Short mmCIF file of C-alpha atoms in Angstrom, two decimals:
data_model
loop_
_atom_site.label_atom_id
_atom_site.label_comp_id
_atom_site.label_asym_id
_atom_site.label_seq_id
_atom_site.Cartn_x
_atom_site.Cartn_y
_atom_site.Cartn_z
CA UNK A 859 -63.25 32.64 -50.01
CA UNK A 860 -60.01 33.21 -52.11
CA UNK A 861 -59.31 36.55 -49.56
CA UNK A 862 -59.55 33.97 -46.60
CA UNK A 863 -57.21 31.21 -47.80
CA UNK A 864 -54.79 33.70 -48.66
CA UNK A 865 -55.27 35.56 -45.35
CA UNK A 866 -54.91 32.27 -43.66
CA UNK A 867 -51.50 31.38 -45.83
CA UNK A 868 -49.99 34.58 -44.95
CA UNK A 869 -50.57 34.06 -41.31
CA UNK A 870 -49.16 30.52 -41.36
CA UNK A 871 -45.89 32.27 -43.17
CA UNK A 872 -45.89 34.83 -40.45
CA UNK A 873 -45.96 32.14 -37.61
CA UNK A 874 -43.61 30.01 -38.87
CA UNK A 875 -41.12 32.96 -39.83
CA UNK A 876 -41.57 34.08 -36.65
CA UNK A 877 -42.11 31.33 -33.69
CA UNK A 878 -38.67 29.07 -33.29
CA UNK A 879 -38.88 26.27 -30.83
CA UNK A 880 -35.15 25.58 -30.06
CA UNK A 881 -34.48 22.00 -28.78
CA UNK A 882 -32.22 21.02 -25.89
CA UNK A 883 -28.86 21.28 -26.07
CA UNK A 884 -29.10 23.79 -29.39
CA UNK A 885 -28.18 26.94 -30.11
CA UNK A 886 -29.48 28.77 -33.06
CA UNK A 887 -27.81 32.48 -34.18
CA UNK A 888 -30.11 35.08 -35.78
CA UNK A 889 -29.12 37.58 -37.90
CA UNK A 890 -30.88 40.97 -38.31
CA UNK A 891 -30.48 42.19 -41.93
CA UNK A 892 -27.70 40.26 -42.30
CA UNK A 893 -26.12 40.98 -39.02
CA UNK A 894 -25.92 38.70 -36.05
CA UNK A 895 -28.76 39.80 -33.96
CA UNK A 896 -29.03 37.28 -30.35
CA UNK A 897 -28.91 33.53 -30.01
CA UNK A 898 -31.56 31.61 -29.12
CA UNK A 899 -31.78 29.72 -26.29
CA UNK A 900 -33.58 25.95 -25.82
CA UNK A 901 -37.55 26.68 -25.78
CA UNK A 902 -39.66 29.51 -27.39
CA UNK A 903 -38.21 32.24 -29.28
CA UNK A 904 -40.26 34.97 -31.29
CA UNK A 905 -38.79 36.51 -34.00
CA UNK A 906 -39.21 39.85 -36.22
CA UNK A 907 -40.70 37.83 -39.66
CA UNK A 908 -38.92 38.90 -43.12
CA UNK A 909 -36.31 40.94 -40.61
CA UNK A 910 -34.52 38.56 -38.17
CA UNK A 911 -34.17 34.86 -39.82
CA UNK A 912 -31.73 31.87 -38.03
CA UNK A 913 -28.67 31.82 -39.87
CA UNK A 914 -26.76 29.01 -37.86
CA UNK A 915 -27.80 26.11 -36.02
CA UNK A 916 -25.22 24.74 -33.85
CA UNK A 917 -25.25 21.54 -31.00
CA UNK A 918 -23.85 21.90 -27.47
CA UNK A 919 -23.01 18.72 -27.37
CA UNK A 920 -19.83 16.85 -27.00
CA UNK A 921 -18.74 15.95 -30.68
CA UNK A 922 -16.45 12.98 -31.57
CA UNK A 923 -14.38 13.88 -34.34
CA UNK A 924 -12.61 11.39 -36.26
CA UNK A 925 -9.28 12.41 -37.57
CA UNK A 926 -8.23 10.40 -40.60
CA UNK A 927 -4.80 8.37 -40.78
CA UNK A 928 -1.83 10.03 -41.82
CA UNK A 929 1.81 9.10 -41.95
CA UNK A 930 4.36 10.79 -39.30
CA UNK A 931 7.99 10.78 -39.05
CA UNK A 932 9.45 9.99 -35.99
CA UNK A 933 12.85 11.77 -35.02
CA UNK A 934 15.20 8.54 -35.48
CA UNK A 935 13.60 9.26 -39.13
CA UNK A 936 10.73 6.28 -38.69
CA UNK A 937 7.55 6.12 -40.02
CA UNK A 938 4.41 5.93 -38.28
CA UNK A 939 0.70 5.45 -39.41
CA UNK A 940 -1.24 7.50 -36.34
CA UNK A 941 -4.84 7.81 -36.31
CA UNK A 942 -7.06 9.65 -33.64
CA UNK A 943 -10.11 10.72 -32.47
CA UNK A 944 -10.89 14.22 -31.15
CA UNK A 945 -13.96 15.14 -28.76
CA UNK A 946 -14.74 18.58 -28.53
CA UNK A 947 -17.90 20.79 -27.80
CA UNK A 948 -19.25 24.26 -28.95
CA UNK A 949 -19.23 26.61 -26.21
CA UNK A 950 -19.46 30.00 -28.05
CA UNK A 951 -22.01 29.67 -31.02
CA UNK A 952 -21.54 33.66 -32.05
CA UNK A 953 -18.03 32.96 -32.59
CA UNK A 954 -18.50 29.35 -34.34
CA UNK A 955 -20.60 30.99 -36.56
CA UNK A 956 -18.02 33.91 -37.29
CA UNK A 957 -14.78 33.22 -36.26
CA UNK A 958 -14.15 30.34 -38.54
CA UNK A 959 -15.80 29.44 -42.12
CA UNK A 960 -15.64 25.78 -41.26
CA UNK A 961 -14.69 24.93 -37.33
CA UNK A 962 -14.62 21.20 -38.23
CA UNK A 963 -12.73 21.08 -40.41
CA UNK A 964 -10.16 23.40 -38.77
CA UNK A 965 -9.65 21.93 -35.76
CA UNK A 966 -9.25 18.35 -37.93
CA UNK A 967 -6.77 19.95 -39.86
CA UNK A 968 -4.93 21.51 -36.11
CA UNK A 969 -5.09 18.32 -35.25
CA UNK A 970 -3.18 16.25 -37.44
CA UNK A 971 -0.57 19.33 -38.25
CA UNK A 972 0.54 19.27 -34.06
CA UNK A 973 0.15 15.22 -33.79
CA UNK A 974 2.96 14.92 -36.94
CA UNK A 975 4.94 18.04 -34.93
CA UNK A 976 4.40 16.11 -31.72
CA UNK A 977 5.76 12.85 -33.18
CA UNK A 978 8.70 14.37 -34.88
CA UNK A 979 10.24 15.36 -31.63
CA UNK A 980 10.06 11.63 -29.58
CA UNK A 981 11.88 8.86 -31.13
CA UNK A 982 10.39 5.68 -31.97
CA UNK A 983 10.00 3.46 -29.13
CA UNK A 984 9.02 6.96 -27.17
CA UNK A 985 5.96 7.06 -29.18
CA UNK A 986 4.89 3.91 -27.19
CA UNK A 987 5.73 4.94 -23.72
CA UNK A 988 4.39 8.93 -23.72
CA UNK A 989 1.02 8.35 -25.84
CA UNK A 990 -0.79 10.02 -22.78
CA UNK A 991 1.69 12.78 -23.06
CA UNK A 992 1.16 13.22 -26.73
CA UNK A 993 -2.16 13.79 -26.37
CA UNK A 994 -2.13 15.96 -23.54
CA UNK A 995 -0.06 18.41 -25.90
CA UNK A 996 -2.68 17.80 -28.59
CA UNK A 997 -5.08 18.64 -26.77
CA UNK A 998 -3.32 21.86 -24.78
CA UNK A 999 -2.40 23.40 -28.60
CA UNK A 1000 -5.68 22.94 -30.28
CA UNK A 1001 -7.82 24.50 -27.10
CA UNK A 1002 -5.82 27.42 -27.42
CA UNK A 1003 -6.50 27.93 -31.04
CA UNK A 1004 -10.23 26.95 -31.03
CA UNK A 1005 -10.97 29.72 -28.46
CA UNK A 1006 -11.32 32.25 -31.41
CA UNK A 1007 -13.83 29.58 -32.91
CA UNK A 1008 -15.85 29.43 -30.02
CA UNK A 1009 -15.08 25.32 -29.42
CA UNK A 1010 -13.64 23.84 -26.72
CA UNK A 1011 -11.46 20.95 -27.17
CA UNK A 1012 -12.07 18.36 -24.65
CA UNK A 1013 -9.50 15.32 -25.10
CA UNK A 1014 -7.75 13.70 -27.81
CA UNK A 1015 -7.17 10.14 -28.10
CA UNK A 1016 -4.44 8.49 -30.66
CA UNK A 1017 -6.38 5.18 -31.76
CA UNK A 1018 -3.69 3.03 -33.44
CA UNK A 1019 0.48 3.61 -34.34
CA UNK A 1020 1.70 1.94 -37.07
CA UNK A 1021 5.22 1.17 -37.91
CA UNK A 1022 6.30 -0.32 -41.43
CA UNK A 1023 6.35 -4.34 -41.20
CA UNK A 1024 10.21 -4.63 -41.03
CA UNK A 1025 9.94 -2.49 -37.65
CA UNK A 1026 7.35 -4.64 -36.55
CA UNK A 1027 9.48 -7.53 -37.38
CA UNK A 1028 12.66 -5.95 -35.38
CA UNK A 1029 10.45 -4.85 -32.23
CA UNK A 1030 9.48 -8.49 -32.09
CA UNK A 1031 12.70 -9.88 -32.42
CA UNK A 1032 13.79 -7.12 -29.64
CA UNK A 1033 10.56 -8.26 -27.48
CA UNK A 1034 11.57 -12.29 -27.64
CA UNK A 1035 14.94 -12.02 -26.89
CA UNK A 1036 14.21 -9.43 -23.96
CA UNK A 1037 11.72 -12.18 -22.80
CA UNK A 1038 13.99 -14.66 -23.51
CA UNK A 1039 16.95 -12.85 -21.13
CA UNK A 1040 14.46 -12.53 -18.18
CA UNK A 1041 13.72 -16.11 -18.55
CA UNK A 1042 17.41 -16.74 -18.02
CA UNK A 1043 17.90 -14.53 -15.88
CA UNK A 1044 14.84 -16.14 -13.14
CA UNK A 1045 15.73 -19.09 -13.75
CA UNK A 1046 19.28 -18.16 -12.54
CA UNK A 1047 17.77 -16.33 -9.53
CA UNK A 1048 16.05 -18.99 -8.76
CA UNK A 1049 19.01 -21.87 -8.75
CA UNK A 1050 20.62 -19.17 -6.36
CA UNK A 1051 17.75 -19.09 -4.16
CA UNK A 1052 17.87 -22.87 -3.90
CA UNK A 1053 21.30 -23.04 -3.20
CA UNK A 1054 20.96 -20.45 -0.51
CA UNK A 1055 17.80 -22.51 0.73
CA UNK A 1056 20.04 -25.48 1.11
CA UNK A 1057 23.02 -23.88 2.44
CA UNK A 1058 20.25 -22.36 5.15
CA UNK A 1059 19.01 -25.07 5.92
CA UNK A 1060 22.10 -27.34 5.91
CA UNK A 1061 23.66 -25.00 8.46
CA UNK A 1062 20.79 -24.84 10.79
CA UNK A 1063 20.23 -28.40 11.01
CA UNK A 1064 24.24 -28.43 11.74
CA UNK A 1065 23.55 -26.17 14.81
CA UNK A 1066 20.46 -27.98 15.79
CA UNK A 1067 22.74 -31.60 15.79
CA UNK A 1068 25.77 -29.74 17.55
CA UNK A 1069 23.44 -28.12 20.25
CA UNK A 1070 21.38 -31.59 20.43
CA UNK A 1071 25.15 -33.44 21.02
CA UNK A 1072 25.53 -30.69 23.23
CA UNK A 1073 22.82 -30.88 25.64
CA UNK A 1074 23.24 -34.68 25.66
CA UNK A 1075 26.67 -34.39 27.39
CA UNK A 1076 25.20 -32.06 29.73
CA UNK A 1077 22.81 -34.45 30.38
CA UNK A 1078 25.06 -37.39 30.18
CA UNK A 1079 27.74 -35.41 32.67
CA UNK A 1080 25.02 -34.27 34.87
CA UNK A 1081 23.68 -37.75 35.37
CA UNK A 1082 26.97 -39.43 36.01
CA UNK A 1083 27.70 -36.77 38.98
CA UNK A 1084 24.48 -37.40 39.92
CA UNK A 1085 25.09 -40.89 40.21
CA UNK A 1086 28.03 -40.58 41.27
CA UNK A 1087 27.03 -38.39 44.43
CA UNK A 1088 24.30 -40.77 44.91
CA UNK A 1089 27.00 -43.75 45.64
CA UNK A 1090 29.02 -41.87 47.75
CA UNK A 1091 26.08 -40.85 49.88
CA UNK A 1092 25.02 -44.47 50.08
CA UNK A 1093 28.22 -45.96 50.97
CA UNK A 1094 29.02 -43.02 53.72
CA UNK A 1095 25.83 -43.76 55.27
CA UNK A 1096 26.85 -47.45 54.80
CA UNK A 1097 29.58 -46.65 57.10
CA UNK A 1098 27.82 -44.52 59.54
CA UNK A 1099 25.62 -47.44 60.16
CA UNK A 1100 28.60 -50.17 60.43
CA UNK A 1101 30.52 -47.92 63.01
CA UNK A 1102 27.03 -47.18 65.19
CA UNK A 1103 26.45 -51.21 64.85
CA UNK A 1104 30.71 -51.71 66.06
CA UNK A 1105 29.74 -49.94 68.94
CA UNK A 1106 26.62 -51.61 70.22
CA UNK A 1107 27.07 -54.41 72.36
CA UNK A 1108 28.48 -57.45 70.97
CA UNK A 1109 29.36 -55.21 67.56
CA UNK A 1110 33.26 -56.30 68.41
CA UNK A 1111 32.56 -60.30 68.09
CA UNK A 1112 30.47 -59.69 64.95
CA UNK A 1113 32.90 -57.78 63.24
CA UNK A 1114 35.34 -60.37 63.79
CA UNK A 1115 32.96 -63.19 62.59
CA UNK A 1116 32.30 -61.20 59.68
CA UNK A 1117 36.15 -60.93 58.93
CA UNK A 1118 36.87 -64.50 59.44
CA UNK A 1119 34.30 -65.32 56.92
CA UNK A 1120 35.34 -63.10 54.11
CA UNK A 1121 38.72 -64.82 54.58
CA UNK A 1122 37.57 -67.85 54.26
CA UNK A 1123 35.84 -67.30 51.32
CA UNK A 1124 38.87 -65.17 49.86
CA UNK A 1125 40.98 -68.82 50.40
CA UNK A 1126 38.18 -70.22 48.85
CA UNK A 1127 37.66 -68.55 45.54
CA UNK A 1128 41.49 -68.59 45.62
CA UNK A 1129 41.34 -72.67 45.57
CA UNK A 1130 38.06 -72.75 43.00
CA UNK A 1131 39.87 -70.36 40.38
CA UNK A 1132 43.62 -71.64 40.59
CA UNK A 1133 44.66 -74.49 38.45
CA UNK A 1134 47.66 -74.26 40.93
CA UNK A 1135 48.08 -76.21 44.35
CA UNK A 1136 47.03 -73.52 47.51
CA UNK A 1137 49.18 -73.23 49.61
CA UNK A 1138 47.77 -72.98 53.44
CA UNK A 1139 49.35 -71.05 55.99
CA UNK A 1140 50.95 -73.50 58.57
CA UNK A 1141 50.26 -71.84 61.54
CA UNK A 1142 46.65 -70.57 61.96
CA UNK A 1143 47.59 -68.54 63.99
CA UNK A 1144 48.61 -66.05 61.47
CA UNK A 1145 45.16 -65.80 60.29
CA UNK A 1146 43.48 -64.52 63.64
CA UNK A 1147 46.80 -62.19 63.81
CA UNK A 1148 45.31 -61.05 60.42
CA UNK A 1149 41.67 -60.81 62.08
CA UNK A 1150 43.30 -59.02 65.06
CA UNK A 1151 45.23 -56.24 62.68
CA UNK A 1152 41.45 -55.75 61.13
CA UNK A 1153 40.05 -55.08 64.12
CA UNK A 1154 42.75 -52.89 65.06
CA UNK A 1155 42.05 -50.62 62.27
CA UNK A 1156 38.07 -50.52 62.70
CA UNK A 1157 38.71 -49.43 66.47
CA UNK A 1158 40.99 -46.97 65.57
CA UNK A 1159 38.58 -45.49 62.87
CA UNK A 1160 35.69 -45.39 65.61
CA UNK A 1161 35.31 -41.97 66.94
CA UNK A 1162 35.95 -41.77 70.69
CA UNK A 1163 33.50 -41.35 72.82
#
């Protein structure tokens, strides 16, 4: 019974020394005797027991890293509290086993050495403007030093910047009056676009009265020939029809009726509208010599047959 519990121990040490079951996104490193022998993949691994043994376990996965606050000097001599965070992944786990005693802790330290060289070469209010830039570098000068520690770094982020309180105070003295000059400086624009507004629009309603003026004469002008025209073709066919009626039968005596009557009521408005005596020719015969020179003229004015 003894023989068969220890039997059944040494078998259990044997399996377990000797099955691995590597998760997902691992990667363990064996060593044979003390040297590095394979790494195992994710799944099922067998192993030679009391010979091969898993010295390193590493993840694949992307790492966040934070690196702790330090204090950088800018190159107008400023001082800035800069913290980041660094993301980087294990892509080689031989040489992350080998190539560096602690990985972590090297690229941490990489890290904060190029972000205080990185800062020393902008000046203040740089450090503000080119953080993208900043960590770009980071990231370019740590990748290329990780490679011999088999870790790639991905991207480096720079969390917070931190100037001393009297810069803080300055930069928001600098930030109000820079607000306070575009304030002035819109509301300027803006009297100017007002005035040009009502200059516009004080000029255009000038051209709109001048060309309303303008058309109105035209109309005014065009109406009066219009009018004008109008009489004169009334009155010459006035005429026409007087001299055709002169020389129908009988058109002679009318005439001279119609002469003799406007002279009598010439003398008569004469006599109504003069506070004077009227004077009345003597010899009425000087009045048909009047009706006689009348006719004269209307025969001579008659076109000749």
């Amino acid at each position: 019974m003894e023989i068969a519990v220890l039997l059944l121990v040494i078998a259990a040490i044997f399996v377990t020394r000797s099955v691995k079951v590597v998760p997902q996104q691992n990667a363990w490193v064996v060593e044979r005797l003390g040297k590095y022998q394979s790494t195992l993949a994710p799944g099922l691994n067998f192993l030679v027991p009391f010979i091969d043994k898993v010295a390193y376990k590493h993840s694949l996965k992307e790492i966040p890293l934070d690196v702790p606050s330090q204090v950088c000097i800018t190159r107008d001599n400023t001082q800035l509290q800069v913290d980041g965070i660094l993301y980087f992944q294990v892509t080689d786990p031989m040489r992350a086993s080998y190539g560096s005693s602690n990985y972590i802790m090297a690229v941490t330290q990489l890290a904060q050495t190029t972000l205080r060289s990185m800062i020393g070469k902008l000046e203040l209010d740089k450090t503000f403007e080119e953080r993208d830039v900043i960590n770009a570098q980071i990231v370019a000068a740590i990748d290329e030093a990780a490679l011999n520690w088999g870790v790639k770094v991905l991207r480096y982020e720079i969390k917070d910047l931190t100037p001393p309180a009297e810069i803080l105070r300055a930069m928001q003295a600098q930030i109000t009056a820079e607000r306070e000059k575009r304030a002035l400086i819109a509301a300027s624009e803006g009297r100017r676009q007002e005035q040009i507004n009502i200059a516009t629009g004080e000029r255009e309603a000038f051209i709109a009265r001048s060309e309303g003026e303008k058309q109105s004469q035209i109309n005014m002008a065009q109406g009066e020939a219009a009018a004008i025209i109008s009489v004169a073709d009334a009155t010459a066919d006035a005429i026409r029809k007087v001299a055709a009626a002169i020389t129908q039968p009988g058109g002679h005596e009318a005439v001279q009726l119609k002469v003799a009557e406007r002279a009598v009521d010439a003398f008569g408005k004469v006599a109504a509208e003069s506070n004077t005596t009227l004077i009345v020719p003597g010899n009425m015969s000087e009045v048909s010599a009047l009706i006689g020179t009348a006719m004269t003229l209307i025969g001579k004015t008659q076109p000749k047959p």
